[in-house]
CSV table of N, CA and C in Angstrom, one decimal:
chain,number,residue,atom,x,y,z
I,451,MET,N,1.0,-1.2,0.0
I,451,MET,CA,0.1,0.0,-0.3
I,451,MET,C,0.9,1.3,0.0
I,452,HIS,N,1.8,1.5,0.7
I,452,HIS,CA,2.7,2.6,0.9
I,452,HIS,C,3.5,2.7,-0.9
I,453,THR,N,3.4,1.7,-1.3
I,453,THR,CA,4.4,2.0,-2.7
I,453,THR,C,3.1,2.5,-3.7
I,454,ILE,N,2.0,2.2,-3.4
I,454,ILE,CA,0.9,3.0,-4.6
I,454,ILE,C,0.8,4.4,-3.8
I,455,GLN,N,0.9,4.5,-2.8
I,455,GLN,CA,1.0,5.6,-2.3
I,455,GLN,C,2.1,6.5,-2.4
I,456,SER,N,3.3,5.9,-2.7
I,456,SER,CA,4.4,6.8,-3.2
I,456,SER,C,4.2,7.4,-4.5
I,457,TYR,N,3.5,6.5,-5.2
I,457,TYR,CA,3.3,6.7,-6.6
I,457,TYR,C,2.1,7.6,-7.2
I,458,MET,N,1.3,7.4,-6.2
I,458,MET,CA,0.3,8.4,-6.6
I,458,MET,C,0.0,9.7,-5.8
I,459,THR,N,1.2,9.9,-4.7
I,459,THR,CA,1.1,11.6,-4.0
I,459,THR,C,1.8,12.5,-5.1
I,460,PRO,N,2.8,12.1,-5.8
I,460,PRO,CA,3.3,12.9,-6.9
I,460,PRO,C,2.0,13.7,-8.0
I,461,LEU,N,1.3,12.3,-8.4
I,461,LEU,CA,0.0,12.8,-9.5
I,461,LEU,C,-1.0,13.4,-8.7
I,462,GLN,N,-1.1,13.6,-7.5
I,462,GLN,CA,-2.1,14.0,-6.9
I,462,GLN,C,-1.9,15.6,-6.9
I,463,ASN,N,-0.6,15.8,-6.4
I,463,ASN,CA,-0.1,17.2,-6.4
I,463,ASN,C,0.0,17.7,-7.8
I,464,ALA,N,0.5,17.2,-8.7
I,464,ALA,CA,0.3,17.5,-10.2
I,464,ALA,C,-1.1,18.2,-10.8
I,465,LEU,N,-2.0,17.1,-10.5
I,465,LEU,CA,-3.6,17.5,-10.4
I,465,LEU,C,-3.7,18.8,-10.0
I,466,ARG,N,-3.6,18.8,-8.7
I,466,ARG,CA,-4.1,20.0,-7.8
I,466,ARG,C,-3.6,21.2,-8.1
I,467,ASN,N,-2.1,21.4,-8.8
I,467,ASN,CA,-1.3,22.3,-9.3
I,467,ASN,C,-0.7,22.3,-10.5
I,468,PRO,N,-1.7,22.4,-11.9
I,468,PRO,CA,-1.4,22.0,-13.1
I,468,PRO,C,-0.2,22.9,-13.7
I,469,SER,N,-0.3,24.4,-13.1
I,469,SER,CA,0.6,25.2,-13.7
I,469,SER,C,2.0,24.7,-13.1
I,470,ALA,N,2.1,24.1,-12.4
I,470,ALA,CA,3.5,24.1,-11.7
I,470,ALA,C,3.8,22.8,-12.5
I,471,LEU,N,3.1,21.7,-13.0
I,471,LEU,CA,3.5,20.7,-13.8
I,471,LEU,C,3.7,21.2,-15.4
I,472,MET,N,3.1,22.1,-15.5
I,472,MET,CA,3.6,22.8,-17.2
I,472,MET,C,4.7,23.5,-17.1
I,473,ASN,N,5.1,24.2,-16.0
I,473,ASN,CA,6.4,24.9,-15.7
I,473,ASN,C,7.7,23.9,-15.8
I,474,GLN,N,7.7,22.7,-15.3
I,474,GLN,CA,8.5,21.8,-15.0
I,474,GLN,C,8.7,20.8,-16.5
I,475,THR,N,7.4,20.7,-17.2
I,475,THR,CA,7.7,20.3,-18.3
I,475,THR,C,8.2,21.3,-19.3
I,476,GLN,N,7.8,22.3,-19.3
I,476,GLN,CA,8.7,23.5,-20.1
I,476,GLN,C,10.3,23.3,-19.7
I,477,SER,N,10.5,23.4,-18.8
I,477,SER,CA,11.8,23.8,-18.2
I,477,SER,C,12.7,22.5,-18.8
I,478,GLN,N,12.2,21.3,-18.8
I,478,GLN,CA,12.8,20.1,-18.9
I,478,GLN,C,13.0,20.2,-20.6
I,479,ALA,N,11.8,20.5,-21.1
I,479,ALA,CA,11.7,20.6,-22.8
I,479,ALA,C,13.2,21.5,-23.1
I,480,ASN,N,13.2,22.9,-22.5
I,480,ASN,CA,14.1,23.6,-22.9
I,480,ASN,C,15.7,23.3,-22.6
I,481,GLN,N,15.7,22.4,-21.4
I,481,GLN,CA,16.8,21.6,-21.0
I,481,GLN,C,17.5,20.8,-22.2
I,482,ALA,N,16.4,19.9,-22.3
I,482,ALA,CA,16.6,18.9,-23.4
I,482,ALA,C,17.1,19.2,-24.9
I,483,ALA,N,16.2,20.8,-25.1
I,483,ALA,CA,16.6,21.3,-26.7
I,483,ALA,C,17.9,21.7,-26.5
I,484,SER,N,18.4,22.3,-25.3
I,484,SER,CA,19.7,22.9,-25.2
I,484,SER,C,20.9,21.9,-25.1
I,485,GLN,N,20.5,20.7,-24.7
I,485,GLN,CA,21.6,19.9,-24.8
I,485,GLN,C,21.6,19.4,-26.3
I,486,ALA,N,20.7,19.1,-26.9
I,486,ALA,CA,20.4,18.7,-28.3
I,486,ALA,C,21.4,19.6,-29.1
I,487,SER,N,20.9,21.0,-29.2
I,487,SER,CA,21.7,21.8,-29.7
I,487,SER,C,23.1,21.8,-29.5
I,488,LYS,N,23.7,21.7,-28.2
I,488,LYS,CA,25.1,21.6,-27.9
I,488,LYS,C,25.7,20.4,-28.6
I,489,ALA,N,25.1,19.2,-28.7
I,489,ALA,CA,25.6,17.8,-29.6
I,489,ALA,C,25.2,18.0,-30.8
I,490,VAL,N,24.7,18.8,-31.5
I,490,VAL,CA,24.8,19.3,-32.9
I,490,VAL,C,25.9,20.1,-33.1
I,491,GLU,N,26.2,20.9,-32.2
I,491,GLU,CA,27.5,22.0,-32.5
I,491,GLU,C,28.6,21.1,-32.4
I,492,ASN,N,28.5,20.4,-31.4
I,492,ASN,CA,29.7,19.7,-31.2
I,492,ASN,C,29.7,18.1,-31.3
I,493,PRO,N,29.7,17.4,-32.7
I,493,PRO,CA,29.4,16.2,-32.8
I,493,PRO,C,30.7,15.1,-32.4
I,494,ASP,N,31.6,15.8,-32.0
I,494,ASP,CA,32.7,14.9,-31.3
I,494,ASP,C,32.6,14.6,-30.0
I,495,ALA,N,32.0,15.6,-29.1
I,495,ALA,CA,31.7,15.1,-28.0
I,495,ALA,C,30.4,14.2,-27.8
I,496,LEU,N,29.8,14.3,-28.7
I,496,LEU,CA,28.8,13.5,-29.0
I,496,LEU,C,29.3,12.2,-29.1
I,497,MET,N,29.9,11.7,-30.0
I,497,MET,CA,30.7,10.6,-30.5
I,497,MET,C,31.6,9.9,-29.3
I,498,THR,N,32.2,10.9,-28.4
I,498,THR,CA,33.0,10.4,-27.2
I,498,THR,C,32.0,9.8,-26.1
I,499,ARG,N,31.0,10.2,-25.8
I,499,ARG,CA,30.0,10.0,-24.9
I,499,ARG,C,29.5,8.7,-25.5
I,500,LEU,N,29.3,8.3,-27.0
I,500,LEU,CA,28.9,7.0,-27.1
I,500,LEU,C,29.8,6.2,-27.4
I,501,ARG,N,31.1,6.5,-27.4
I,501,ARG,CA,31.9,5.5,-27.2
I,501,ARG,C,32.4,5.1,-26.0
I,502,ASN,N,31.9,5.9,-25.0
I,502,ASN,CA,32.4,5.6,-23.6
I,502,ASN,C,31.1,4.5,-23.0
I,503,PHE,N,30.3,4.5,-23.8
I,503,PHE,CA,29.1,3.5,-22.9
I,503,PHE,C,29.6,1.9,-22.6
I,504,ASP,N,29.3,1.7,-21.7
I,504,ASP,CA,29.9,0.6,-21.0
I,504,ASP,C,28.8,-0.7,-21.7
I,505,SER,N,29.3,-1.9,-21.9
I,505,SER,CA,28.6,-2.9,-22.2
I,505,SER,C,27.4,-3.2,-21.7
I,506,GLY,N,27.1,-3.0,-20.3
I,506,GLY,CA,26.0,-3.0,-19.5
I,506,GLY,C,24.7,-2.1,-20.0
I,507,ALA,N,25.1,-1.0,-20.0
I,507,ALA,CA,24.6,-0.2,-20.7
I,507,ALA,C,23.6,-0.5,-22.1
I,508,LEU,N,24.6,-0.8,-23.0
I,508,LEU,CA,24.4,-1.2,-23.9
I,508,LEU,C,23.5,-2.0,-24.1
I,509,ALA,N,23.6,-3.1,-23.5
I,509,ALA,CA,22.7,-4.3,-23.2
I,509,ALA,C,21.5,-4.0,-22.9
I,510,SER,N,21.4,-3.0,-21.9
I,510,SER,CA,20.1,-2.5,-21.4
I,510,SER,C,19.3,-2.0,-22.7
I,511,VAL,N,19.9,-1.2,-23.3
I,511,VAL,CA,19.3,-0.2,-24.2
I,511,VAL,C,18.6,-1.5,-25.4
I,512,GLY,N,19.5,-2.4,-25.8
I,512,GLY,CA,19.2,-3.4,-26.8
I,512,GLY,C,18.0,-4.3,-26.0
I,513,VAL,N,17.9,-4.7,-24.7
I,513,VAL,CA,17.2,-5.5,-24.5
I,513,VAL,C,15.6,-4.7,-24.6
I,514,ILE,N,15.6,-3.4,-24.1
I,514,ILE,CA,14.3,-2.4,-24.0
I,514,ILE,C,14.2,-2.3,-25.4
I,515,ALA,N,14.9,-1.9,-26.7
I,515,ALA,CA,14.3,-1.9,-27.8
I,515,ALA,C,14.1,-3.0,-28.4
I,516,ALA,N,14.3,-4.3,-27.6
I,516,ALA,CA,13.6,-5.7,-28.4
I,516,ALA,C,12.3,-6.0,-27.8
I,517,GLU,N,11.9,-5.4,-26.5
I,517,GLU,CA,11.0,-5.4,-25.6
I,517,GLU,C,9.9,-4.6,-26.4
I,518,VAL,N,10.0,-3.3,-26.8
I,518,VAL,CA,9.3,-2.2,-27.4
I,518,VAL,C,8.8,-3.1,-28.8
I,519,LEU,N,9.8,-3.4,-29.5
I,519,LEU,CA,9.2,-3.9,-30.8
I,519,LEU,C,8.5,-4.8,-30.7
I,520,GLY,N,8.5,-5.8,-29.8
I,520,GLY,CA,8.1,-7.0,-29.4
I,520,GLY,C,6.6,-6.4,-29.1
I,521,PHE,N,6.1,-5.6,-28.1
I,521,PHE,CA,5.0,-5.5,-27.7
I,521,PHE,C,4.2,-4.6,-29.0
I,522,PHE,N,4.9,-3.6,-29.7
I,522,PHE,CA,4.4,-3.2,-30.9
I,522,PHE,C,4.0,-4.1,-31.8
I,523,THR,N,4.8,-5.3,-32.2
I,523,THR,CA,4.2,-6.2,-33.0
I,523,THR,C,3.0,-6.9,-32.4
I,524,VAL,N,3.1,-7.3,-31.5
I,524,VAL,CA,1.7,-8.0,-30.7
I,524,VAL,C,0.6,-7.2,-31.0
I,525,GLY,N,1.0,-5.7,-30.6
I,525,GLY,CA,-0.3,-4.9,-30.5
I,525,GLY,C,-0.9,-4.8,-32.2
I,526,GLU,N,0.2,-4.8,-33.0
I,526,GLU,CA,-0.4,-4.6,-34.2
I,526,GLU,C,-0.9,-6.1,-34.8
I,527,MET,N,-0.4,-7.2,-34.4
I,527,MET,CA,-1.2,-8.5,-34.6
I,527,MET,C,-2.7,-8.3,-34.3
I,528,ILE,N,-2.6,-8.2,-32.6
I,528,ILE,CA,-4.1,-8.2,-32.0
I,528,ILE,C,-5.2,-7.1,-33.1
I,529,GLY,N,-4.7,-5.8,-33.4
I,529,GLY,CA,-5.2,-4.6,-34.1
I,529,GLY,C,-5.8,-5.1,-35.7
I,530,ARG,N,-4.9,-5.8,-36.3
I,530,ARG,CA,-5.3,-6.6,-37.7
I,530,ARG,C,-6.0,-7.9,-37.4
I,531,PHE,N,-5.9,-8.4,-36.5
I,531,PHE,CA,-6.8,-9.6,-36.2
I,531,PHE,C,-6.0,-10.6,-37.3
I,532,LYS,N,-4.6,-10.5,-37.7
I,532,LYS,CA,-4.0,-11.3,-39.0
I,532,LYS,C,-2.6,-10.8,-38.2
I,533,ILE,N,-1.8,-12.3,-38.7
I,533,ILE,CA,-0.4,-12.3,-38.4
I,533,ILE,C,0.4,-11.6,-39.4
I,534,ILE,N,-0.1,-11.8,-40.7
I,534,ILE,CA,0.6,-11.2,-41.7
I,534,ILE,C,-0.4,-10.4,-43.0
I,535,GLY,N,-0.3,-9.3,-43.3
I,535,GLY,CA,-1.1,-8.8,-44.2
I,535,GLY,C,-2.3,-7.9,-43.3
I,536,TYR,N,-2.8,-7.2,-44.0
I,536,TYR,CA,-4.0,-6.6,-43.7
I,536,TYR,C,-5.3,-7.0,-44.4
I,537,ARG,N,-6.4,-7.0,-43.7
I,537,ARG,CA,-7.7,-7.4,-43.9
I,537,ARG,C,-8.4,-6.5,-44.9
I,538,SER,N,-8.8,-7.2,-46.2
I,538,SER,CA,-9.3,-6.6,-47.3
I,538,SER,C,-10.9,-6.8,-47.3
I,539,GLU,N,-11.6,-5.6,-47.4
I,539,GLU,CA,-12.9,-5.6,-47.7
I,539,GLU,C,-13.7,-6.0,-49.2
I,540,GLN,N,-12.8,-6.1,-49.9
I,540,GLN,CA,-12.6,-7.0,-51.1
I,540,GLN,C,-12.9,-8.4,-51.3
I,541,GLY,N,-13.4,-8.9,-52.0
I,541,GLY,CA,-13.6,-10.3,-52.2
I,541,GLY,C,-12.3,-10.9,-52.8
I,542,PRO,N,-12.0,-11.9,-53.1
I,542,PRO,CA,-11.1,-12.6,-54.2
I,542,PRO,C,-11.4,-12.4,-55.7
I,543,HIS,N,-10.6,-12.3,-56.5
I,543,HIS,CA,-10.9,-12.0,-57.7
I,543,HIS,C,-10.4,-13.2,-58.6
I,544,HIS,N,-11.5,-13.4,-59.5
I,544,HIS,CA,-11.2,-14.5,-59.9
I,544,HIS,C,-11.4,-14.7,-61.8
């Protein structure tokens, strides 16, 4: 029960004061944009950071990417009701 409350408290606070949530979101977006522009201006630093990733982090990224692709693929299969191809409204042509 304590775990649920620890997740719900920040959500309740955000719903009570949505302007603070918007300000926080805006500041994080600005920070991400400034980091992206710095990476574009200095690609050598970006390449250095990519080369310095340890194998554990790369394995973690690979596993997460595989999970996302798997969930997307299963969702597509469920949505289409087929494993291969799209459903067609037309009958077979003879």
